[in-house]
Amino acid sequence: MARRRQGATGLARRIDEAARRYEPSMATRLQALTSSLFPIVQCALAAALAWFAAARLVGHDQPFFAPIAAVISLGVSFGQRLRRSIELVIGVALGILIADLLIRLMGRGTWQIGLVVVLAMAAAVLVGGGPLLVNQGAVSAVLVVALATGAGGPTRFVDAVIGGGVGLLVNAVLLPVNPISVARRAANRTLSALAARLDELASVLEAGDVQRAKAALARARQSDRSTREFRDATTAGTEIARIAPLRWRTRRHVAMYDQAVAHVEFASRNVRVLARRAVAALRAGEPIPERLPSALRQLAAAARAMREELARGQEPVRAGEGALEAAREATATIGEGGFSTDVIVAQVRSIAHDLLRASGLPWDEVVELMAEPEQLRHRHGSQL
């Protein structure tokens, strides 16, 4: 019994330690709160203004659909927020209209809720709405049938339109987010992860460790989320810089991120291919050329240089030079290893090509520079 109690105590202690290890620290929570303060303030302002507009300016009694629509319109993901906000307002208004009409004809009840959900979602699909419009139409219809009292008909429809309009106004005119900050945070995460994977693969090739190579490949395969967030952030940043007068001056800087995002995504995919060939090369016992890990580290340094130059709004000249140097060093090792090693060289060249395209160079110039890397120095002159 004593041993059993001791074992149970030890198990409880290990569970408690594991819970504490995975529980976010207070510093992490405060950091998350700090990064969320701006959208929180946006939503609070939009909700207050929507209620004021519907209650005081239009004269509606208890216009709760107005602040709901305002908050939800700002709560959609950053990518394509304008289009999704408009879609949401349409969905809310459509659901309200259908629910109000059915209440007048059939009253409220269990089967009425089911019917209005079917009709609201079907109508949203018929008008070509996406999942957001369809779901919001159903939610709004349920709210009308289950909770709404007092004036109906066009009143609630107008409240929803007012709320959605106020949300768009806050996002575009009164309190627009900084599009550079949105794009920079996502780009920094993606480029830092890209550089980390390249450095890791360089160490793996030097050590000749197959198991570490497999682990590096698994981590490289997890890059989709960060690249997707980067794409969404640049889409949102471009949209905000286009429609928000207070952010028009950021257009050039945001455009640099926008032209980079697709090519950084290609580079991340090529890193996965490189990692697979690294596993194959080590499994086959192929000799690893001494200069190949160095080329990977130079490529990682180029990715970090791009991160810093884009953050400052500068043309990524150092990044381009580093990418070309990595391609040159890797190319010099062709034939020193085996088949998979030569494929790794090809992937280094592909990633270098992607980073040069991300820096803003057109395809034909990049092809020419990859053939004659020294031309980049002549192209940029004293900047290098």
mmCIF file of C-alpha atoms in Angstrom:
data_model
loop_
_atom_site.group_PDB
_atom_site.id
_atom_site.type_symbol
_atom_site.label_atom_id
_atom_site.label_comp_id
_atom_site.label_asym_id
_atom_site.label_seq_id
_atom_site.Cartn_x
_atom_site.Cartn_y
_atom_site.Cartn_z
ATOM 1 C CA MET A 1 0.000 0.000 0.000
ATOM 2 C CA ALA A 2 2.809 2.365 0.868
ATOM 3 C CA ARG A 3 4.473 1.717 -2.477
ATOM 4 C CA ARG A 4 1.132 2.211 -4.243
ATOM 5 C CA ARG A 5 0.560 5.548 -2.501
ATOM 6 C CA GLN A 6 4.114 6.598 -3.293
ATOM 7 C CA GLY A 7 3.643 5.644 -6.940
ATOM 8 C CA ALA A 8 0.354 7.575 -7.117
ATOM 9 C CA THR A 9 2.021 10.596 -5.539
ATOM 10 C CA GLY A 10 4.860 10.410 -8.055
ATOM 11 C CA LEU A 11 2.419 10.143 -10.951
ATOM 12 C CA ALA A 12 0.453 13.146 -9.686
ATOM 13 C CA ARG A 13 3.661 15.116 -9.352
ATOM 14 C CA ARG A 14 4.702 14.270 -12.922
ATOM 15 C CA ILE A 15 1.267 15.245 -14.248
ATOM 16 C CA ASP A 16 1.445 18.536 -12.355
ATOM 17 C CA GLU A 17 4.932 19.239 -13.707
ATOM 18 C CA ALA A 18 3.794 18.471 -17.254
ATOM 19 C CA ALA A 19 0.790 20.783 -16.867
ATOM 20 C CA ARG A 20 3.007 23.588 -15.626
ATOM 21 C CA ARG A 21 5.433 23.014 -18.480
ATOM 22 C CA TYR A 22 2.739 23.338 -21.138
ATOM 23 C CA GLU A 23 0.800 26.115 -19.427
ATOM 24 C CA PRO A 24 1.554 29.487 -21.054
ATOM 25 C CA SER A 25 3.607 31.754 -18.833
ATOM 26 C CA MET A 26 2.270 35.089 -17.648
ATOM 27 C CA ALA A 27 4.805 36.816 -19.907
ATOM 28 C CA THR A 28 3.425 34.906 -22.891
ATOM 29 C CA ARG A 29 -0.128 35.853 -21.957
ATOM 30 C CA LEU A 30 0.799 39.511 -21.537
ATOM 31 C CA GLN A 31 2.553 39.446 -24.898
ATOM 32 C CA ALA A 32 -0.566 37.963 -26.508
ATOM 33 C CA LEU A 33 -2.700 40.639 -24.840
ATOM 34 C CA THR A 34 -0.389 43.409 -26.029
ATOM 35 C CA SER A 35 -0.534 42.169 -29.627
ATOM 36 C CA SER A 36 -4.349 41.990 -29.376
ATOM 37 C CA LEU A 37 -4.941 45.426 -27.845
ATOM 38 C CA PHE A 38 -5.419 47.208 -31.155
ATOM 39 C CA PRO A 39 -8.144 44.885 -32.538
ATOM 40 C CA ILE A 40 -9.799 44.929 -29.095
ATOM 41 C CA VAL A 41 -9.954 48.729 -29.188
ATOM 42 C CA GLN A 42 -11.188 48.574 -32.786
ATOM 43 C CA CYS A 43 -14.066 46.280 -31.833
ATOM 44 C CA ALA A 44 -14.988 48.341 -28.778
ATOM 45 C CA LEU A 45 -15.082 51.568 -30.782
ATOM 46 C CA ALA A 46 -17.093 49.965 -33.606
ATOM 47 C CA ALA A 47 -19.642 48.458 -31.196
ATOM 48 C CA ALA A 48 -20.151 51.754 -29.371
ATOM 49 C CA LEU A 49 -20.481 53.781 -32.568
ATOM 50 C CA ALA A 50 -22.869 51.248 -34.127
ATOM 51 C CA TRP A 51 -25.139 51.344 -31.073
ATOM 52 C CA PHE A 52 -25.041 55.153 -31.002
ATOM 53 C CA ALA A 53 -25.827 55.439 -34.718
ATOM 54 C CA ALA A 54 -28.731 53.005 -34.603
ATOM 55 C CA ALA A 55 -30.202 54.170 -31.257
ATOM 56 C CA ARG A 56 -29.567 57.904 -31.278
ATOM 57 C CA LEU A 57 -29.280 58.903 -34.916
ATOM 58 C CA VAL A 58 -31.840 56.515 -36.424
ATOM 59 C CA GLY A 59 -33.971 56.172 -33.278
ATOM 60 C CA HIS A 60 -34.269 52.397 -33.034
ATOM 61 C CA ASP A 61 -35.156 50.823 -29.694
ATOM 62 C CA GLN A 62 -32.613 48.218 -28.440
ATOM 63 C CA PRO A 63 -30.714 47.854 -31.728
ATOM 64 C CA PHE A 64 -28.554 44.947 -30.586
ATOM 65 C CA PHE A 65 -27.934 43.713 -34.135
ATOM 66 C CA ALA A 66 -25.937 46.860 -34.879
ATOM 67 C CA PRO A 67 -23.035 46.276 -32.430
ATOM 68 C CA ILE A 68 -23.129 42.527 -33.137
ATOM 69 C CA ALA A 69 -22.639 43.105 -36.857
ATOM 70 C CA ALA A 70 -19.925 45.694 -36.174
ATOM 71 C CA VAL A 71 -17.901 43.398 -33.919
ATOM 72 C CA ILE A 72 -18.241 40.355 -36.171
ATOM 73 C CA SER A 73 -17.224 42.361 -39.243
ATOM 74 C CA LEU A 74 -13.972 43.271 -37.487
ATOM 75 C CA GLY A 75 -13.488 39.782 -36.129
ATOM 76 C CA VAL A 76 -12.913 38.089 -39.480
ATOM 77 C CA SER A 77 -9.358 37.108 -40.376
ATOM 78 C CA PHE A 78 -7.023 39.787 -41.720
ATOM 79 C CA GLY A 79 -6.837 38.393 -45.250
ATOM 80 C CA GLN A 80 -9.508 39.906 -47.520
ATOM 81 C CA ARG A 81 -11.207 41.587 -44.559
ATOM 82 C CA LEU A 82 -13.114 44.112 -46.720
ATOM 83 C CA ARG A 83 -14.690 41.466 -48.932
ATOM 84 C CA ARG A 84 -15.500 39.198 -46.002
ATOM 85 C CA SER A 85 -16.966 42.055 -43.980
ATOM 86 C CA ILE A 86 -19.298 42.997 -46.813
ATOM 87 C CA GLU A 87 -20.211 39.332 -47.230
ATOM 88 C CA LEU A 88 -20.942 39.065 -43.520
ATOM 89 C CA VAL A 89 -23.235 42.108 -43.522
ATOM 90 C CA ILE A 90 -25.144 40.634 -46.465
ATOM 91 C CA GLY A 91 -25.467 37.318 -44.649
ATOM 92 C CA VAL A 92 -26.708 38.918 -41.438
ATOM 93 C CA ALA A 93 -29.218 41.107 -43.265
ATOM 94 C CA LEU A 94 -30.452 38.218 -45.395
ATOM 95 C CA GLY A 95 -30.993 35.976 -42.371
ATOM 96 C CA ILE A 96 -32.859 38.733 -40.530
ATOM 97 C CA LEU A 97 -35.194 39.420 -43.450
ATOM 98 C CA ILE A 98 -36.074 35.752 -43.901
ATOM 99 C CA ALA A 99 -36.604 35.202 -40.164
ATOM 100 C CA ASP A 100 -38.804 38.287 -39.808
ATOM 101 C CA LEU A 101 -40.986 37.244 -42.730
ATOM 102 C CA LEU A 102 -41.468 33.739 -41.350
ATOM 103 C CA ILE A 103 -42.236 35.005 -37.836
ATOM 104 C CA ARG A 104 -45.039 37.139 -39.243
ATOM 105 C CA LEU A 105 -46.462 34.130 -41.105
ATOM 106 C CA MET A 106 -45.887 31.239 -38.669
ATOM 107 C CA GLY A 107 -44.747 32.582 -35.304
ATOM 108 C CA ARG A 108 -41.929 31.221 -33.134
ATOM 109 C CA GLY A 109 -41.178 27.637 -32.144
ATOM 110 C CA THR A 110 -38.933 24.622 -32.485
ATOM 111 C CA TRP A 111 -39.743 23.709 -36.051
ATOM 112 C CA GLN A 112 -39.751 27.367 -37.080
ATOM 113 C CA ILE A 113 -36.092 27.697 -36.026
ATOM 114 C CA GLY A 114 -35.162 24.674 -38.125
ATOM 115 C CA LEU A 115 -37.067 26.024 -41.100
ATOM 116 C CA VAL A 116 -35.560 29.522 -40.979
ATOM 117 C CA VAL A 117 -32.043 28.058 -40.736
ATOM 118 C CA VAL A 118 -32.668 25.937 -43.829
ATOM 119 C CA LEU A 119 -34.133 28.846 -45.783
ATOM 120 C CA ALA A 120 -31.516 31.389 -44.688
ATOM 121 C CA MET A 121 -28.606 29.105 -45.564
ATOM 122 C CA ALA A 122 -30.208 28.050 -48.855
ATOM 123 C CA ALA A 123 -30.776 31.694 -49.821
ATOM 124 C CA ALA A 124 -27.158 32.558 -48.972
ATOM 125 C CA VAL A 125 -25.911 29.716 -51.145
ATOM 126 C CA LEU A 126 -28.196 30.757 -54.023
ATOM 127 C CA VAL A 127 -26.824 34.329 -54.004
ATOM 128 C CA GLY A 128 -23.297 32.928 -54.311
ATOM 129 C CA GLY A 129 -22.127 33.433 -50.741
ATOM 130 C CA GLY A 130 -19.154 31.709 -49.190
ATOM 131 C CA PRO A 131 -19.140 29.823 -45.867
ATOM 132 C CA LEU A 132 -19.038 33.043 -43.846
ATOM 133 C CA LEU A 133 -22.159 34.486 -45.484
ATOM 134 C CA VAL A 134 -24.032 31.176 -45.181
ATOM 135 C CA ASN A 135 -23.189 30.692 -41.500
ATOM 136 C CA GLN A 136 -23.934 34.278 -40.496
ATOM 137 C CA GLY A 137 -27.256 34.172 -42.295
ATOM 138 C CA ALA A 138 -28.223 31.123 -40.239
ATOM 139 C CA VAL A 139 -26.993 32.615 -36.939
ATOM 140 C CA SER A 140 -28.867 35.869 -37.518
ATOM 141 C CA ALA A 141 -32.075 34.024 -38.367
ATOM 142 C CA VAL A 142 -31.821 31.989 -35.159
ATOM 143 C CA LEU A 143 -31.292 35.125 -33.080
ATOM 144 C CA VAL A 144 -34.355 36.761 -34.575
ATOM 145 C CA VAL A 145 -36.610 33.753 -33.962
ATOM 146 C CA ALA A 146 -35.290 32.877 -30.507
ATOM 147 C CA LEU A 147 -34.545 36.235 -28.890
ATOM 148 C CA ALA A 148 -35.713 39.279 -30.788
ATOM 149 C CA THR A 149 -38.743 41.148 -29.506
ATOM 150 C CA GLY A 150 -40.317 44.463 -30.325
ATOM 151 C CA ALA A 151 -40.098 46.066 -33.715
ATOM 152 C CA GLY A 152 -39.156 43.781 -36.545
ATOM 153 C CA GLY A 153 -39.160 43.935 -40.305
ATOM 154 C CA PRO A 154 -36.830 46.545 -41.739
ATOM 155 C CA THR A 155 -35.689 47.795 -38.311
ATOM 156 C CA ARG A 156 -33.421 44.858 -37.563
ATOM 157 C CA PHE A 157 -32.274 44.743 -41.183
ATOM 158 C CA VAL A 158 -31.235 48.401 -40.976
ATOM 159 C CA ASP A 159 -29.451 47.766 -37.660
ATOM 160 C CA ALA A 160 -27.370 45.030 -39.247
ATOM 161 C CA VAL A 161 -26.443 47.256 -42.183
ATOM 162 C CA ILE A 162 -25.536 50.112 -39.826
ATOM 163 C CA GLY A 163 -23.347 47.832 -37.710
ATOM 164 C CA GLY A 164 -21.521 46.386 -40.698
ATOM 165 C CA GLY A 165 -21.042 49.839 -42.189
ATOM 166 C CA VAL A 166 -19.627 51.198 -38.936
ATOM 167 C CA GLY A 167 -17.234 48.236 -38.713
ATOM 168 C CA LEU A 168 -15.953 48.976 -42.205
ATOM 169 C CA LEU A 169 -15.682 52.686 -41.359
ATOM 170 C CA VAL A 170 -13.588 52.002 -38.257
ATOM 171 C CA ASN A 171 -11.344 49.580 -40.127
ATOM 172 C CA ALA A 172 -10.832 51.798 -43.165
ATOM 173 C CA VAL A 173 -10.995 55.379 -41.912
ATOM 174 C CA LEU A 174 -11.201 55.991 -38.178
ATOM 175 C CA LEU A 175 -8.788 53.421 -36.751
ATOM 176 C CA PRO A 176 -7.088 51.363 -39.478
ATOM 177 C CA VAL A 177 -4.386 48.913 -38.458
ATOM 178 C CA ASN A 178 -0.816 49.581 -39.557
ATOM 179 C CA PRO A 179 -0.407 47.407 -42.675
ATOM 180 C CA ILE A 180 3.380 47.413 -42.379
ATOM 181 C CA SER A 181 3.235 45.988 -38.860
ATOM 182 C CA VAL A 182 0.805 43.294 -39.982
ATOM 183 C CA ALA A 183 2.983 42.260 -42.934
ATOM 184 C CA ARG A 184 6.286 42.622 -41.061
ATOM 185 C CA ARG A 185 5.324 40.305 -38.202
ATOM 186 C CA ALA A 186 4.218 37.546 -40.571
ATOM 187 C CA ALA A 187 7.213 37.983 -42.890
ATOM 188 C CA ASN A 188 9.674 37.912 -40.005
ATOM 189 C CA ARG A 189 8.251 34.630 -38.737
ATOM 190 C CA THR A 190 8.357 33.018 -42.170
ATOM 191 C CA LEU A 191 11.850 34.185 -43.140
ATOM 192 C CA SER A 192 13.246 33.351 -39.692
ATOM 193 C CA ALA A 193 11.818 29.834 -39.960
ATOM 194 C CA LEU A 194 13.251 29.489 -43.477
ATOM 195 C CA ALA A 195 16.708 30.506 -42.260
ATOM 196 C CA ALA A 196 16.491 28.210 -39.226
ATOM 197 C CA ARG A 197 15.663 25.193 -41.401
ATOM 198 C CA LEU A 198 18.601 25.910 -43.727
ATOM 199 C CA ASP A 199 21.008 26.264 -40.807
ATOM 200 C CA GLU A 200 19.665 23.058 -39.302
ATOM 201 C CA LEU A 201 20.127 21.148 -42.542
ATOM 202 C CA ALA A 202 23.688 22.439 -42.839
ATOM 203 C CA SER A 203 24.470 21.034 -39.380
ATOM 204 C CA VAL A 204 22.728 17.756 -40.238
ATOM 205 C CA LEU A 205 24.811 17.286 -43.385
ATOM 206 C CA GLU A 206 28.004 18.028 -41.472
ATOM 207 C CA ALA A 207 27.101 15.537 -38.743
ATOM 208 C CA GLY A 208 25.849 12.871 -41.168
ATOM 209 C CA ASP A 209 22.972 12.091 -38.795
ATOM 210 C CA VAL A 210 20.012 10.473 -40.561
ATOM 211 C CA GLN A 211 17.681 10.776 -37.554
ATOM 212 C CA ARG A 212 18.347 14.505 -37.225
ATOM 213 C CA ALA A 213 17.766 14.835 -40.961
ATOM 214 C CA LYS A 214 14.351 13.181 -40.565
ATOM 215 C CA ALA A 215 13.503 15.555 -37.718
ATOM 216 C CA ALA A 216 14.580 18.529 -39.845
ATOM 217 C CA LEU A 217 12.356 17.280 -42.669
ATOM 218 C CA ALA A 218 9.397 17.012 -40.284
ATOM 219 C CA ARG A 219 9.919 20.598 -39.154
ATOM 220 C CA ALA A 220 10.297 21.810 -42.743
ATOM 221 C CA ARG A 221 6.931 20.250 -43.547
ATOM 222 C CA GLN A 222 5.304 22.440 -40.891
ATOM 223 C CA SER A 223 6.053 25.671 -42.765
ATOM 224 C CA ASP A 224 2.683 25.854 -44.537
ATOM 225 C CA ARG A 225 0.993 27.670 -41.665
ATOM 226 C CA SER A 226 3.537 30.495 -41.463
ATOM 227 C CA THR A 227 3.597 31.012 -45.230
ATOM 228 C CA ARG A 228 -0.207 31.063 -45.298
ATOM 229 C CA GLU A 229 -0.224 33.665 -42.523
ATOM 230 C CA PHE A 230 2.342 35.684 -44.486
ATOM 231 C CA ARG A 231 0.121 35.607 -47.565
ATOM 232 C CA ASP A 232 -2.972 36.597 -45.570
ATOM 233 C CA ALA A 233 -1.078 39.426 -43.866
ATOM 234 C CA THR A 234 0.183 40.895 -47.129
ATOM 235 C CA THR A 235 -3.282 40.635 -48.661
ATOM 236 C CA ALA A 236 -4.722 42.476 -45.675
ATOM 237 C CA GLY A 237 -1.914 45.034 -45.673
ATOM 238 C CA THR A 238 -2.380 45.775 -49.360
ATOM 239 C CA GLU A 239 -6.122 46.165 -48.854
ATOM 240 C CA ILE A 240 -5.732 48.515 -45.883
ATOM 241 C CA ALA A 241 -3.084 50.612 -47.644
ATOM 242 C CA ARG A 242 -5.431 50.959 -50.615
ATOM 243 C CA ILE A 243 -8.658 51.929 -48.829
ATOM 244 C CA ALA A 244 -7.469 53.708 -45.652
ATOM 245 C CA PRO A 245 -6.417 57.334 -46.285
ATOM 246 C CA LEU A 246 -4.362 57.358 -43.069
ATOM 247 C CA ARG A 247 -2.282 54.462 -44.441
ATOM 248 C CA TRP A 248 -1.764 55.559 -48.049
ATOM 249 C CA ARG A 249 1.841 56.525 -47.346
ATOM 250 C CA THR A 250 2.642 52.868 -46.560
ATOM 251 C CA ARG A 251 1.760 51.614 -50.037
ATOM 252 C CA ARG A 252 5.316 51.352 -51.351
ATOM 253 C CA HIS A 253 6.577 49.479 -48.308
ATOM 254 C CA VAL A 254 3.615 47.099 -48.277
ATOM 255 C CA ALA A 255 4.105 46.468 -52.010
ATOM 256 C CA MET A 256 7.601 45.157 -51.269
ATOM 257 C CA TYR A 257 6.126 42.502 -48.988
ATOM 258 C CA ASP A 258 3.403 41.750 -51.502
ATOM 259 C CA GLN A 259 5.889 41.089 -54.304
ATOM 260 C CA ALA A 260 7.997 38.897 -51.995
ATOM 261 C CA VAL A 261 5.367 36.626 -50.464
ATOM 262 C CA ALA A 262 4.786 34.192 -53.335
ATOM 263 C CA HIS A 263 8.515 33.656 -53.909
ATOM 264 C CA VAL A 264 9.223 33.182 -50.195
ATOM 265 C CA GLU A 265 6.509 30.523 -50.251
ATOM 266 C CA PHE A 266 8.256 28.831 -53.179
ATOM 267 C CA ALA A 267 11.533 28.949 -51.256
ATOM 268 C CA SER A 268 9.895 27.256 -48.261
ATOM 269 C CA ARG A 269 8.608 24.467 -50.496
ATOM 270 C CA ASN A 270 12.063 24.008 -52.017
ATOM 271 C CA VAL A 271 13.526 23.676 -48.518
ATOM 272 C CA ARG A 272 11.232 20.692 -47.979
ATOM 273 C CA VAL A 273 12.539 19.088 -51.176
ATOM 274 C CA LEU A 274 16.088 19.826 -50.054
ATOM 275 C CA ALA A 275 15.413 18.194 -46.680
ATOM 276 C CA ARG A 276 14.045 15.057 -48.351
ATOM 277 C CA ARG A 277 17.163 14.751 -50.487
ATOM 278 C CA ALA A 278 19.348 15.299 -47.429
ATOM 279 C CA VAL A 279 17.677 12.294 -45.784
ATOM 280 C CA ALA A 280 18.177 10.242 -48.965
ATOM 281 C CA ALA A 281 21.828 11.266 -49.311
ATOM 282 C CA LEU A 282 22.662 10.329 -45.729
ATOM 283 C CA ARG A 283 20.760 7.052 -45.938
ATOM 284 C CA ALA A 284 22.710 6.132 -49.073
ATOM 285 C CA GLY A 285 25.994 7.093 -47.446
ATOM 286 C CA GLU A 286 26.822 9.611 -50.159
ATOM 287 C CA PRO A 287 29.888 11.786 -49.511
ATOM 288 C CA ILE A 288 28.885 15.331 -48.553
ATOM 289 C CA PRO A 289 31.051 18.022 -50.177
ATOM 290 C CA GLU A 290 32.676 20.236 -47.552
ATOM 291 C CA ARG A 291 31.420 23.456 -49.138
ATOM 292 C CA LEU A 292 27.780 22.390 -49.356
ATOM 293 C CA PRO A 293 26.857 23.049 -45.682
ATOM 294 C CA SER A 294 28.580 26.424 -46.016
ATOM 295 C CA ALA A 295 26.375 27.235 -49.011
ATOM 296 C CA LEU A 296 23.287 26.383 -46.968
ATOM 297 C CA ARG A 297 24.406 28.712 -44.183
ATOM 298 C CA GLN A 298 25.008 31.503 -46.667
ATOM 299 C CA LEU A 299 21.505 30.957 -47.995
ATOM 300 C CA ALA A 300 20.163 31.161 -44.427
ATOM 301 C CA ALA A 301 22.042 34.429 -43.943
ATOM 302 C CA ALA A 302 20.472 35.723 -47.169
ATOM 303 C CA ALA A 303 16.988 34.931 -45.819
ATOM 304 C CA ARG A 304 17.765 36.832 -42.603
ATOM 305 C CA ALA A 305 19.150 39.751 -44.607
ATOM 306 C CA MET A 306 15.910 39.853 -46.590
ATOM 307 C CA ARG A 307 13.932 39.888 -43.355
ATOM 308 C CA GLU A 308 15.904 42.889 -42.064
ATOM 309 C CA GLU A 309 15.955 44.812 -45.343
ATOM 310 C CA LEU A 310 12.238 44.380 -45.943
ATOM 311 C CA ALA A 311 11.530 45.462 -42.364
ATOM 312 C CA ARG A 312 13.404 48.711 -43.053
ATOM 313 C CA GLY A 313 11.665 49.219 -46.407
ATOM 314 C CA GLN A 314 14.936 48.817 -48.304
ATOM 315 C CA GLU A 315 15.605 46.984 -51.537
ATOM 316 C CA PRO A 316 16.951 43.541 -50.474
ATOM 317 C CA VAL A 317 20.377 44.010 -52.041
ATOM 318 C CA ARG A 318 22.396 42.140 -49.381
ATOM 319 C CA ALA A 319 19.911 39.299 -49.543
ATOM 320 C CA GLY A 320 20.363 39.023 -53.306
ATOM 321 C CA GLU A 321 24.124 39.070 -53.084
ATOM 322 C CA GLY A 322 24.123 36.395 -50.386
ATOM 323 C CA ALA A 323 21.736 34.181 -52.362
ATOM 324 C CA LEU A 324 23.944 34.381 -55.442
ATOM 325 C CA GLU A 325 27.065 33.600 -53.433
ATOM 326 C CA ALA A 326 25.333 30.553 -51.946
ATOM 327 C CA ALA A 327 24.310 29.378 -55.426
ATOM 328 C CA ARG A 328 27.847 29.868 -56.708
ATOM 329 C CA GLU A 329 29.420 27.911 -53.844
ATOM 330 C CA ALA A 330 26.902 25.082 -54.090
ATOM 331 C CA THR A 331 27.291 24.815 -57.873
ATOM 332 C CA ALA A 332 31.042 24.359 -57.466
ATOM 333 C CA THR A 333 30.390 21.066 -55.625
ATOM 334 C CA ILE A 334 28.549 19.377 -58.502
ATOM 335 C CA GLY A 335 29.970 15.905 -59.051
ATOM 336 C CA GLU A 336 31.717 15.712 -55.675
ATOM 337 C CA GLY A 337 28.896 13.705 -54.082
ATOM 338 C CA GLY A 338 26.168 11.451 -55.382
ATOM 339 C CA PHE A 339 22.805 11.872 -57.087
ATOM 340 C CA SER A 340 20.916 13.173 -54.027
ATOM 341 C CA THR A 341 23.747 15.563 -53.220
ATOM 342 C CA ASP A 342 23.527 17.037 -56.707
ATOM 343 C CA VAL A 343 19.757 17.429 -56.206
ATOM 344 C CA ILE A 344 20.509 19.368 -53.000
ATOM 345 C CA VAL A 345 22.710 21.682 -55.086
ATOM 346 C CA ALA A 346 19.839 22.162 -57.527
ATOM 347 C CA GLN A 347 17.539 23.061 -54.639
ATOM 348 C CA VAL A 348 20.041 25.576 -53.280
ATOM 349 C CA ARG A 349 20.029 27.222 -56.684
ATOM 350 C CA SER A 350 16.205 27.147 -56.771
ATOM 351 C CA ILE A 351 15.951 28.783 -53.338
ATOM 352 C CA ALA A 352 18.490 31.407 -54.383
ATOM 353 C CA HIS A 353 16.358 32.061 -57.466
ATOM 354 C CA ASP A 354 13.257 32.422 -55.253
ATOM 355 C CA LEU A 355 14.975 34.923 -52.940
ATOM 356 C CA LEU A 356 16.167 36.997 -55.898
ATOM 357 C CA ARG A 357 12.626 37.085 -57.258
ATOM 358 C CA ALA A 358 11.374 38.020 -53.793
ATOM 359 C CA SER A 359 13.749 40.978 -53.852
ATOM 360 C CA GLY A 360 11.849 42.387 -56.828
ATOM 361 C CA LEU A 361 14.008 41.314 -59.759
ATOM 362 C CA PRO A 362 12.175 40.130 -62.908
ATOM 363 C CA TRP A 363 12.507 36.515 -64.012
ATOM 364 C CA ASP A 364 14.766 37.126 -67.028
ATOM 365 C CA GLU A 365 17.224 39.176 -64.971
ATOM 366 C CA VAL A 366 17.362 36.503 -62.290
ATOM 367 C CA VAL A 367 18.101 33.821 -64.894
ATOM 368 C CA GLU A 368 20.901 35.970 -66.282
ATOM 369 C CA LEU A 369 22.333 36.677 -62.830
ATOM 370 C CA MET A 370 22.231 33.020 -61.855
ATOM 371 C CA ALA A 371 24.312 32.282 -64.943
ATOM 372 C CA GLU A 372 26.679 35.199 -64.268
ATOM 373 C CA PRO A 373 26.468 36.111 -60.556
ATOM 374 C CA GLU A 374 29.036 38.881 -60.815
ATOM 375 C CA GLN A 375 26.535 40.938 -62.810
ATOM 376 C CA LEU A 376 24.578 41.630 -59.624
ATOM 377 C CA ARG A 377 27.477 43.653 -58.257
ATOM 378 C CA HIS A 378 27.591 45.713 -61.451
ATOM 379 C CA ARG A 379 23.819 46.127 -61.418
ATOM 380 C CA HIS A 380 23.714 47.588 -57.897
ATOM 381 C CA GLY A 381 27.112 49.256 -58.008
ATOM 382 C CA SER A 382 28.267 50.812 -54.778
ATOM 383 C CA GLN A 383 25.286 49.532 -52.785
ATOM 384 C CA LEU A 384 26.957 46.129 -52.409
#
